[in-house]
CSV table of C-alpha atoms and ligand atoms in Angstrom, one decimal:
chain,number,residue,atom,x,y,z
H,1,UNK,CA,96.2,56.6,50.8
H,2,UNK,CA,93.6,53.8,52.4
H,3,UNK,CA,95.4,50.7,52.4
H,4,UNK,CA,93.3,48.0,51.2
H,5,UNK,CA,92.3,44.5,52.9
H,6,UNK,CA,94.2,41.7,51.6
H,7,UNK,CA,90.8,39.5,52.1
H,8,UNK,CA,91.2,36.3,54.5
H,9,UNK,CA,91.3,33.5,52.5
H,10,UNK,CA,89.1,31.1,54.7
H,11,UNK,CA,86.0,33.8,53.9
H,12,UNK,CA,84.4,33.2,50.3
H,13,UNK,CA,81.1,33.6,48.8
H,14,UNK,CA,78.9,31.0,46.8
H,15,UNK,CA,76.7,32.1,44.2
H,16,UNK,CA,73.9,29.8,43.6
H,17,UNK,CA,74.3,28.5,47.8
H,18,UNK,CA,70.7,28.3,47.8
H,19,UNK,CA,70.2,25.8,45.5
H,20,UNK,CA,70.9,22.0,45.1
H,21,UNK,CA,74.6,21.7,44.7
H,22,UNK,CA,75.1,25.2,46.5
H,23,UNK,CA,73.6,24.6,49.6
H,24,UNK,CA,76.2,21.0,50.2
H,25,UNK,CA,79.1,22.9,48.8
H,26,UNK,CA,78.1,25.2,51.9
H,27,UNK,CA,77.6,23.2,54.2
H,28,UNK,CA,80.8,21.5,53.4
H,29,UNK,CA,82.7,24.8,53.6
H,30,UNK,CA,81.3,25.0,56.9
H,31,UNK,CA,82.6,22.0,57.8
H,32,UNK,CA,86.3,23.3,56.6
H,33,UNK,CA,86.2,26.3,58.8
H,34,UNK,CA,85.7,28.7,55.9
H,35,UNK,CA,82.9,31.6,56.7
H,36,UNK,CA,80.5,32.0,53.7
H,37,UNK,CA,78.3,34.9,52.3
H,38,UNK,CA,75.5,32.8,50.4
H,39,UNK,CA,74.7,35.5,46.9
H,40,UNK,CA,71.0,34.1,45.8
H,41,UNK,CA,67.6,35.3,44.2
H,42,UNK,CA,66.1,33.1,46.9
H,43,UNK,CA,67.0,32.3,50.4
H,44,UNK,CA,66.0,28.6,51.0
H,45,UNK,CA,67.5,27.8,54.6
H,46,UNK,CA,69.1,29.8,57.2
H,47,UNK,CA,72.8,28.6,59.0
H,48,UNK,CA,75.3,29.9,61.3
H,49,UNK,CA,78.2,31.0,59.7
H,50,UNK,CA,76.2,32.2,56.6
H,51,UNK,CA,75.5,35.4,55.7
H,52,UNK,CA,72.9,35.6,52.8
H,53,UNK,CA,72.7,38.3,50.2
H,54,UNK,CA,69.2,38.3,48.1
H,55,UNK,CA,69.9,39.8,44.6
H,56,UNK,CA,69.7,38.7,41.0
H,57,UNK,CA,73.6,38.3,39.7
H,58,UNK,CA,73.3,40.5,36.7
H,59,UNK,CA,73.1,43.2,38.7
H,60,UNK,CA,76.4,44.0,40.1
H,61,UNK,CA,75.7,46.8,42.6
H,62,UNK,CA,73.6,43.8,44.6
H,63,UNK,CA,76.7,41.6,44.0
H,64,UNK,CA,78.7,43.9,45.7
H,65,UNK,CA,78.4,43.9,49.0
H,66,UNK,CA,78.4,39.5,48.8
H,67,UNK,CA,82.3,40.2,47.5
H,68,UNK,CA,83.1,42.1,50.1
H,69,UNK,CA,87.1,40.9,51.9
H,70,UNK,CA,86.1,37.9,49.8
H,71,UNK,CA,89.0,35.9,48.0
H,72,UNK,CA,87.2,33.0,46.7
H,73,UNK,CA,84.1,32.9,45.0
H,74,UNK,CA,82.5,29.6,43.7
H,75,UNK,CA,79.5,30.5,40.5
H,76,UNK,CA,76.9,27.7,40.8
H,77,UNK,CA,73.6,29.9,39.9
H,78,UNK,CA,71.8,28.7,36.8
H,79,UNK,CA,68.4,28.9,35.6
H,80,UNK,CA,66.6,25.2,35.7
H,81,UNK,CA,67.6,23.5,32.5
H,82,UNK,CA,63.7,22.6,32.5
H,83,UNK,CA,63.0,26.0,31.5
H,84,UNK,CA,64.3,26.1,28.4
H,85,UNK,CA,63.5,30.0,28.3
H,86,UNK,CA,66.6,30.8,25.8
H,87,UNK,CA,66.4,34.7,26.7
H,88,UNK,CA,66.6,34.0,30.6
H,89,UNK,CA,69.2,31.3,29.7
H,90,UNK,CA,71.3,33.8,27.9
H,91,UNK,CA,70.7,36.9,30.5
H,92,UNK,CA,72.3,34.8,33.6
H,93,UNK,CA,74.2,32.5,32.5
H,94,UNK,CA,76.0,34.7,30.2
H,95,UNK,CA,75.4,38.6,30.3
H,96,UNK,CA,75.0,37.8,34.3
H,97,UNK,CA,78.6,35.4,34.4
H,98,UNK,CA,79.8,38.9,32.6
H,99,UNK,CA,79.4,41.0,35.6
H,100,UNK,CA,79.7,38.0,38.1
H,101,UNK,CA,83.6,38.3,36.7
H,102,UNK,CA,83.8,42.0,36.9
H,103,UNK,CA,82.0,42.3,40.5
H,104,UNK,CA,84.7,40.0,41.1
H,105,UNK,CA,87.6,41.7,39.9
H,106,UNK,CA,86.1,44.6,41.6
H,107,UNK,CA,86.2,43.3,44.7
H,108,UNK,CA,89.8,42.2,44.5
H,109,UNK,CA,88.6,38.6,44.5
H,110,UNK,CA,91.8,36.4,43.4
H,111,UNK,CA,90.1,32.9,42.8
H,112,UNK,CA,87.0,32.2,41.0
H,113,UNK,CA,85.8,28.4,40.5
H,114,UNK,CA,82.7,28.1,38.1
H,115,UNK,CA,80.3,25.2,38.1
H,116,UNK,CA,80.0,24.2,34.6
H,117,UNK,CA,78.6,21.0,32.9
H,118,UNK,CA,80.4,18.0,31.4
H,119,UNK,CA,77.3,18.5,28.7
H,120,UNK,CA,79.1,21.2,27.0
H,121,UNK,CA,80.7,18.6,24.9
H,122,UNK,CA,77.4,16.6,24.1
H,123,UNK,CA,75.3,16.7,20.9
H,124,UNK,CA,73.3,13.7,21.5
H,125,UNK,CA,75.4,11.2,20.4
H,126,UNK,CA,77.6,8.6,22.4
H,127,UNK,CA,80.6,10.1,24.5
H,128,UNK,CA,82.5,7.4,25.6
H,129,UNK,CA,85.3,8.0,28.6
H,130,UNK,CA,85.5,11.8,26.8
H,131,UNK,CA,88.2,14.0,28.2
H,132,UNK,CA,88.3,18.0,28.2
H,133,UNK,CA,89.9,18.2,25.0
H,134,UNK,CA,86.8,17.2,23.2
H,135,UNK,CA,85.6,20.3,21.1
H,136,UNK,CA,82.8,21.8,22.5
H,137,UNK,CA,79.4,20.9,21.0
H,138,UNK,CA,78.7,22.7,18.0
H,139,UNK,CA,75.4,22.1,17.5
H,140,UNK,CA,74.1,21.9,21.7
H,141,UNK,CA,71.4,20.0,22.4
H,142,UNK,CA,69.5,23.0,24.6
H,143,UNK,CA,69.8,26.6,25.3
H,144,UNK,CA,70.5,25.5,28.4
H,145,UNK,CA,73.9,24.0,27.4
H,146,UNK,CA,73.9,26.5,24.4
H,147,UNK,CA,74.9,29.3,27.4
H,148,UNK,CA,76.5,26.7,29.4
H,149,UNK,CA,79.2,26.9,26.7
H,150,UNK,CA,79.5,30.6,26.5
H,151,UNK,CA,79.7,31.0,29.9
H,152,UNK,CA,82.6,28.8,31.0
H,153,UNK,CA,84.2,30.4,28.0
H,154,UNK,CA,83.9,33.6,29.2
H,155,UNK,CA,85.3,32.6,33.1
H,156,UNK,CA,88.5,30.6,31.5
H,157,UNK,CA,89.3,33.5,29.5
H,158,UNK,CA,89.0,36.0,32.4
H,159,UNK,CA,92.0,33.8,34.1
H,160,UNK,CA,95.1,36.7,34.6
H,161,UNK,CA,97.8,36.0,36.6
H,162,UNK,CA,99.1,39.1,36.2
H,163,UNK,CA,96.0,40.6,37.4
H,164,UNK,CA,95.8,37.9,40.2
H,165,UNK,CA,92.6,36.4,39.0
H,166,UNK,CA,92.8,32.8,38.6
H,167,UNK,CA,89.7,31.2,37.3
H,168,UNK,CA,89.2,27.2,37.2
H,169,UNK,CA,85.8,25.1,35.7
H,170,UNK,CA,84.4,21.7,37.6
H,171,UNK,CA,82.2,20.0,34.9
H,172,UNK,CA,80.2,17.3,36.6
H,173,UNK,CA,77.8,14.8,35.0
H,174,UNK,CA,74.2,14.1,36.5
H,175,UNK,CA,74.4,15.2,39.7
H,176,UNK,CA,72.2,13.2,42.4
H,177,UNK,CA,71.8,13.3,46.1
H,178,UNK,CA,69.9,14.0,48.7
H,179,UNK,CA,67.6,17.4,48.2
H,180,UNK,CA,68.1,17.2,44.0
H,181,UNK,CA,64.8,18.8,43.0
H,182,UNK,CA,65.2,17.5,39.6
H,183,UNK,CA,66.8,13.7,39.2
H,184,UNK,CA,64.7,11.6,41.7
H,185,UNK,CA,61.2,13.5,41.2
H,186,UNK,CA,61.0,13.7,37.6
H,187,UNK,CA,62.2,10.0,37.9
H,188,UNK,CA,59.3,9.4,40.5
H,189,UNK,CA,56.6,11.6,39.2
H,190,UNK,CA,57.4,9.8,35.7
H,191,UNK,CA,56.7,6.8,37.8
H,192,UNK,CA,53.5,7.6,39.0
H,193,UNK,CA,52.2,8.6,35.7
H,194,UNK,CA,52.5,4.8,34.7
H,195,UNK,CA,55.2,6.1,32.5
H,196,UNK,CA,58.4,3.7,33.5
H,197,UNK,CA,57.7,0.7,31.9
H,198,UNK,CA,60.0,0.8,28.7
H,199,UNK,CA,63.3,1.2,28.4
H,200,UNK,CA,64.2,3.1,25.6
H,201,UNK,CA,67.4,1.1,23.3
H,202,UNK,CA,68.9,-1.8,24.3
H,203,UNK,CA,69.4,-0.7,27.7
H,204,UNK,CA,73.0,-1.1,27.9
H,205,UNK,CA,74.1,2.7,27.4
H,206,UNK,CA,76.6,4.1,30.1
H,207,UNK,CA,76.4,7.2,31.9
H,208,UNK,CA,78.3,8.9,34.4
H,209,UNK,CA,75.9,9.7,37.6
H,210,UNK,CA,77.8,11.9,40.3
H,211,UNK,CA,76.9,11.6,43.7
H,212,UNK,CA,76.4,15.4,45.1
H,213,UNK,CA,79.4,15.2,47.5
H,214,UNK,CA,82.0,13.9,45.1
H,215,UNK,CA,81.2,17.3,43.2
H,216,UNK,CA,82.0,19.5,45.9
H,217,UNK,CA,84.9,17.5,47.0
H,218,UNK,CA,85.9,18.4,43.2
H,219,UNK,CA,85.2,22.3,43.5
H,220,UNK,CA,86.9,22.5,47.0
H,221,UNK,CA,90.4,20.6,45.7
H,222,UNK,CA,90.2,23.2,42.5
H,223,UNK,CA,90.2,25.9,44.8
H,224,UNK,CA,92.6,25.1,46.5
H,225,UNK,CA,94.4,23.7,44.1
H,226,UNK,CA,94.5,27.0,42.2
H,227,UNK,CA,97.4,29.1,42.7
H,228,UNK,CA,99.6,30.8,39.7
H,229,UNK,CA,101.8,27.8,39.7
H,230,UNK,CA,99.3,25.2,39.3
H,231,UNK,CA,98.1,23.3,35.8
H,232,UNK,CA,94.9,24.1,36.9
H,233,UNK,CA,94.4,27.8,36.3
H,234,UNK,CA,92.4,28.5,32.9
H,235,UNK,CA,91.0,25.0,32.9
H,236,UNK,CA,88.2,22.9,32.7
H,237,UNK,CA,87.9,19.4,34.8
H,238,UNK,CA,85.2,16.7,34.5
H,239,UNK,CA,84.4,15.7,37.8
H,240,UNK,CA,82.0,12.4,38.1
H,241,UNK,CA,82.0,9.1,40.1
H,242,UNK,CA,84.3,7.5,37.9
H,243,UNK,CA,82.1,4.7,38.1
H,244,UNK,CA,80.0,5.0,34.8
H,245,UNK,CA,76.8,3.0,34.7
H,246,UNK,CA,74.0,1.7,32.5
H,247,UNK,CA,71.7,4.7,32.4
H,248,UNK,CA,68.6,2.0,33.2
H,249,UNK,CA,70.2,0.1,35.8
H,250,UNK,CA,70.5,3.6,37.7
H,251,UNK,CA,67.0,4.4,37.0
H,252,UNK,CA,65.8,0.7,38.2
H,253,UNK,CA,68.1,0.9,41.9
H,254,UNK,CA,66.6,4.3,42.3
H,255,UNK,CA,63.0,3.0,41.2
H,256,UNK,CA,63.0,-0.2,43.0
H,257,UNK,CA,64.7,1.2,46.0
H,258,UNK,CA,61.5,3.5,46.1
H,259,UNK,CA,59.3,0.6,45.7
H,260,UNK,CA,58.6,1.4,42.1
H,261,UNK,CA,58.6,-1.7,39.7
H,262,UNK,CA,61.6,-1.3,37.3
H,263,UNK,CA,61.1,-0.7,33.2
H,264,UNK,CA,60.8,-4.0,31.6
H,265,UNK,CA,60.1,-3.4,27.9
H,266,UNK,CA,61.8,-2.4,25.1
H,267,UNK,CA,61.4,0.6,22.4
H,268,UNK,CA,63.4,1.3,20.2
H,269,UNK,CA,65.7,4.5,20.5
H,270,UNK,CA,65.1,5.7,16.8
H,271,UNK,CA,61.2,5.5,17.0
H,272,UNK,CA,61.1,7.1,20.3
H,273,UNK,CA,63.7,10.2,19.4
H,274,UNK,CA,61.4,10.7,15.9
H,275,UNK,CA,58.1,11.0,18.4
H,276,UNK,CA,59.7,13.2,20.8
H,277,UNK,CA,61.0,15.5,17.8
H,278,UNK,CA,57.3,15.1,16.5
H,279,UNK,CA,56.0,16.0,20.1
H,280,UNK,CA,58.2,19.0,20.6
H,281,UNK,CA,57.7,20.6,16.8
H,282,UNK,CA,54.0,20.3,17.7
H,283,UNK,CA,54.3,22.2,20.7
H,284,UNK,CA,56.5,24.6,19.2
H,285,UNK,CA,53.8,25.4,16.8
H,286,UNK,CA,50.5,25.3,18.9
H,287,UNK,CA,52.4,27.3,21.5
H,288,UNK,CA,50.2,30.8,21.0
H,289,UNK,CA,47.2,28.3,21.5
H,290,UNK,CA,48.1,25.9,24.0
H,291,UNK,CA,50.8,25.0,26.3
H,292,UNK,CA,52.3,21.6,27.0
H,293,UNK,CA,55.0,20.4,28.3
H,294,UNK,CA,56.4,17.2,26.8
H,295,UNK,CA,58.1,14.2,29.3
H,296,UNK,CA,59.9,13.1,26.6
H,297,UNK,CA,61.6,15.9,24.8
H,298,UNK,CA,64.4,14.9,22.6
H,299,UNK,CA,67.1,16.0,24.8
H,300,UNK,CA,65.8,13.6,27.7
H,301,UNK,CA,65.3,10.8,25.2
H,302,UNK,CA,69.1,11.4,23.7
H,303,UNK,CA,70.2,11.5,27.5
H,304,UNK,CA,68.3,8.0,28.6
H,305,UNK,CA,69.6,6.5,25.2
H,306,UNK,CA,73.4,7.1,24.6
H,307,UNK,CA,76.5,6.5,25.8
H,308,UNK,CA,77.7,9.7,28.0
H,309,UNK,CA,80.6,9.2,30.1
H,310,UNK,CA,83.5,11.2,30.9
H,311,UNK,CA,87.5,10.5,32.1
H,312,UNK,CA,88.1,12.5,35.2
H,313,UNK,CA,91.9,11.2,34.8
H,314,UNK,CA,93.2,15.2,34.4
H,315,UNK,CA,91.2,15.9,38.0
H,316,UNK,CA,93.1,13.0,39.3
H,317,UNK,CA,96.3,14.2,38.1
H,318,UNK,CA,96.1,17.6,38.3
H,319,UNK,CA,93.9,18.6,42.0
H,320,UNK,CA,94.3,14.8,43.4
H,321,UNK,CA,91.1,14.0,42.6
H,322,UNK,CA,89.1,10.7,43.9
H,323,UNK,CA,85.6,10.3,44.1
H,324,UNK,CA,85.1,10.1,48.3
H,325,UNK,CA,81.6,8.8,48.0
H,326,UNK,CA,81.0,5.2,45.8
H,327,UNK,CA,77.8,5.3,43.5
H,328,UNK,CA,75.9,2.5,45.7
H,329,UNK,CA,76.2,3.8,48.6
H,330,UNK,CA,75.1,7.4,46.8
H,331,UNK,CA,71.9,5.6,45.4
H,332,UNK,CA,71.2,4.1,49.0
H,333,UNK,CA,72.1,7.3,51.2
H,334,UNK,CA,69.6,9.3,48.2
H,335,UNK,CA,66.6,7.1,48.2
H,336,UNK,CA,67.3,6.9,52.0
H,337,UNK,CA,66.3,10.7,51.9
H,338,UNK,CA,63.0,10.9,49.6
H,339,UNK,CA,60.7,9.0,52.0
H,340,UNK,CA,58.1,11.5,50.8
H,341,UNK,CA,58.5,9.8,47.2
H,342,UNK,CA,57.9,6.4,48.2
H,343,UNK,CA,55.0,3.8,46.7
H,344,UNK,CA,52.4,4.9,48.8
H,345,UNK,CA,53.4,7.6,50.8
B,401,NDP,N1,72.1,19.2,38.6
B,401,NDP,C1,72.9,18.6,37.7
B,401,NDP,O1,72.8,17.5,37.4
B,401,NDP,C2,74.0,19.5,37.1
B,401,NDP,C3,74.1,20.8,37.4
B,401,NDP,N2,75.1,21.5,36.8
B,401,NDP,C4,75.3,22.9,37.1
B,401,NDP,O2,75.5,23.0,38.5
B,401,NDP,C5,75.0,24.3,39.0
B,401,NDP,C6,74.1,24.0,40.2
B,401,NDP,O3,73.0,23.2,39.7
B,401,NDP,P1,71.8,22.8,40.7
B,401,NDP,O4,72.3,22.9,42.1
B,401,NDP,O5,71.3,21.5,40.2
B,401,NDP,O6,70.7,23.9,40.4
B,401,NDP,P2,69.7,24.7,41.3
B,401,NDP,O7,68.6,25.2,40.5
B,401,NDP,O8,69.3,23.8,42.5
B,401,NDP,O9,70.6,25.9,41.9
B,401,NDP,C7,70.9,27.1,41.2
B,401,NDP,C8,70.6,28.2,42.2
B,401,NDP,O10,70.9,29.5,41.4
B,401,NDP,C9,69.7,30.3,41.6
B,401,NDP,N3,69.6,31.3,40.5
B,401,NDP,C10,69.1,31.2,39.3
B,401,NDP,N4,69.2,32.3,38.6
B,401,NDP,C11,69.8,33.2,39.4
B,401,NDP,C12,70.1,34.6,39.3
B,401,NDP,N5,69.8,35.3,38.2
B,401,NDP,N6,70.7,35.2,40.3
B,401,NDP,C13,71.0,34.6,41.5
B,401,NDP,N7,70.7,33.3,41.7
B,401,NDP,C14,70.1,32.6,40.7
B,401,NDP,C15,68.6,29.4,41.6
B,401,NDP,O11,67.4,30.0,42.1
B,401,NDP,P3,66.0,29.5,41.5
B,401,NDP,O12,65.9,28.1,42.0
B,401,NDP,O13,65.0,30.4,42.1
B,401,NDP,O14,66.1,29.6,40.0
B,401,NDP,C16,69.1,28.3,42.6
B,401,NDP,O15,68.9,28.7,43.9
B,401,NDP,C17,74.4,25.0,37.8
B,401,NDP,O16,75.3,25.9,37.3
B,401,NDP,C18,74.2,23.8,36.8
B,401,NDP,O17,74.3,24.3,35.5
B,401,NDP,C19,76.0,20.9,35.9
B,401,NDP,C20,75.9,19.6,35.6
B,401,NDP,C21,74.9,18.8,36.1
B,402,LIG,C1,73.2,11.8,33.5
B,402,LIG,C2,72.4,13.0,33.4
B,402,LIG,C3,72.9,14.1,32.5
B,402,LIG,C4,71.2,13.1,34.0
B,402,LIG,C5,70.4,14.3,34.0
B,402,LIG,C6,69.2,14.3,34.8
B,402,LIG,C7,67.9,14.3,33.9
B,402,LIG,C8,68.1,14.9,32.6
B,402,LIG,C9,67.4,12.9,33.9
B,402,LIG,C10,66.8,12.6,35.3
B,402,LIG,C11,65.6,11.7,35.2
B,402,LIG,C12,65.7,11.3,33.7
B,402,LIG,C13,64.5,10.7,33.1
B,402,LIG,C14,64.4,10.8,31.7
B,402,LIG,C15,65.3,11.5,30.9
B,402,LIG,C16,66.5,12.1,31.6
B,402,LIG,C17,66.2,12.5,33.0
B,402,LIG,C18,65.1,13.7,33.0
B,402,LIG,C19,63.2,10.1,31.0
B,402,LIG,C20,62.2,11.2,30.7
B,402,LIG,C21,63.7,9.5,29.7
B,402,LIG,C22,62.5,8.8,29.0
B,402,LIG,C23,61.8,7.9,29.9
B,402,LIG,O1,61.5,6.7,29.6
B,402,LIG,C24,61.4,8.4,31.2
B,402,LIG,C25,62.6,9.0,31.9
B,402,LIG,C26,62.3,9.6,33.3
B,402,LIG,C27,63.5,10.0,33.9
């Protein structure tokens, strides 16, 4: 009988290393002497130490060979939340987590970290300091989060120690760093468009933003962290800067840092919500006719006007958490990198 493998624990495999947060939590592995197999449907950058496997992930015979002596596999592909394609949204991020799991336990991987999203719990009103025993949102403010749900279900249930599969969830919070495609040039093409002069409420809502290295930092201590003994297997953990801030003061320092002027005036939040609701009915309707995409769909306006903030105190406890980046030097080190996306350039 073939003996099998046990796979070396230093080699794992990021799914979704192409991408924003994927491509730092690389890197970062790198740095820890771990050898990494990069599963993608693109490949965006190329890396010693990396090897790169093209495939979509609900299709587990491409998964395979990614998996291979693999014992640790971090899941952080998604589909843009910008898409709001429901029927994409609910083939990869749940039929596709599905066979990410049994690729996995295929494989003989024994750990198996999922990036989720500290959203899960958010309907659009204020969360203030929430921890992870918050019910889940019943009524989600997106397909996007709608599968988000469903699909860090699905991984914390697949946790077995019997079976040696231990599965853990990182939920961050408005991730932002240098190479986001989404944060800074929505902010900046928003900008542009004349469109950042009001501030939408009072202003003073808080909101947890999470500097890109403080969420891998969280999804390399849950890894390693995760052993049968350890509080962590089955569980989810908010991981954010622990520094929550007024959603419009973060937009100003990032504007203002790019030489953009900061919003000034005042609308308020009910009047704005109602016109985005108005906005996004109407282009639900004209959508055989035309196509338009809203700025200021009411998810985005229930995200710049609330309270959404989130305790990481069970990361702290649990995996030793603490944030190794602070927030302003995050902001300075991320405008630092958009010179593109300065006034004028
Ligand atoms: N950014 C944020 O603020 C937050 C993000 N998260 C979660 O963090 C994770 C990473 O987000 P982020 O780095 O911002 O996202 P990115 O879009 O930058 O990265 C996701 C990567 O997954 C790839 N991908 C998408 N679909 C598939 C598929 N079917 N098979 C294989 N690869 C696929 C994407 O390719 P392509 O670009 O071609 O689609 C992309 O390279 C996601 O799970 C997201 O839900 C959670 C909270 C906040
Ligand atoms: C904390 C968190 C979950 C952030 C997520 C990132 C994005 C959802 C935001 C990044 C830029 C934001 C933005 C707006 C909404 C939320 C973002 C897209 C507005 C559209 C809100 C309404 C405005 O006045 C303009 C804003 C531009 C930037």
């Amino acid at each position: 009988m073939a003996t099998r493998v046990r796979p070396s624990s230093k080699r794992c495999a990021v799914i979704g290393g192409s991408g924003f947060l994927g491509r730092h939590l690389v890197e970062k592995l790198l740095d820890r002497g771990y050898s990494v197999s990069v599963f993608d449907i693109r490949q965006s950058y190329e890396l010693p130490g990396v090897t790169f496997h093209q495939g979509d992930l609900c299709d587990k015979q491409a998964l395979l060979p990614a998996l291979k002596d693999v014992s640790l596999v971090f899941h952080c592909a998604s589909p843009a939340p910008a898409s709001d394609d429901r029927g994409l949204f609910e083939r990869v991020n749940i039929q596709g987590t599905r066979t990410v799991i049994q690729a996995c336990i295929e494989a003989g991987v024994q750990k198996m970290v999922l990036t989720s999203s500290a959203s899960v719990v958010f309907e659009g009103t204020d969360i203030e300091n929430g921890r992870e025993d918050l019910p889940y949102a019943k009524k989600p403010i997106d397909f996007y989060t709608e599968t988000k749900i469903q699909q860090e279900k699905l991984v914390l249930e697949a946790c077995d120690k019997d079976k040696g599969f231990l599965t853990v969830a990182i939920r961050p919070h408005g991730i932002f760093g240098p190479r986001d495609p989404q944060l800074v040039p929505i902010l900046v093409d928003t900008a542009r468009r004349g469109k950042m002069k009001f501030i939408i409420g009072d202003g003073t809502n808080l909101v947890d933003f999470t500097f890109v290295e403080n969420v891998v930092h969280g999804h390399i201590l849950a890894a390693e962290r995760l052993r049968p003994d350890s509080p962590a297997c089955g569980k989810p953990y908010h991981i954010t800067n622990d520094e929550p801030i007024k959603f419009w003061d973060f937009m100003s320092e990032v504007l203002v840092g790019l030489g953009y002027a900061a919003p000034r005036y005042h609308l308020p939040y009910a009047l704005v919500y109602g016109l985005a609701l108005l906005l996004w009915l109407l282009a639900l309707i004209l959508h055989p006719l035309v196509s338009f995409k809203p700025t200021f769909t009411p998810m985005r306006v229930a995200l710049a006007g609330t309270h959404h903030y989130y305790s990481c105190d069970r990361a702290k406890e649990d995996l030793g958490y603490k944030p190794v980046v602070g927030l302003k030097e995050g902001i300075e080190r991320t405008v630092q990198s958009y010179p593109h996306l300065r006034q004028g350039a």
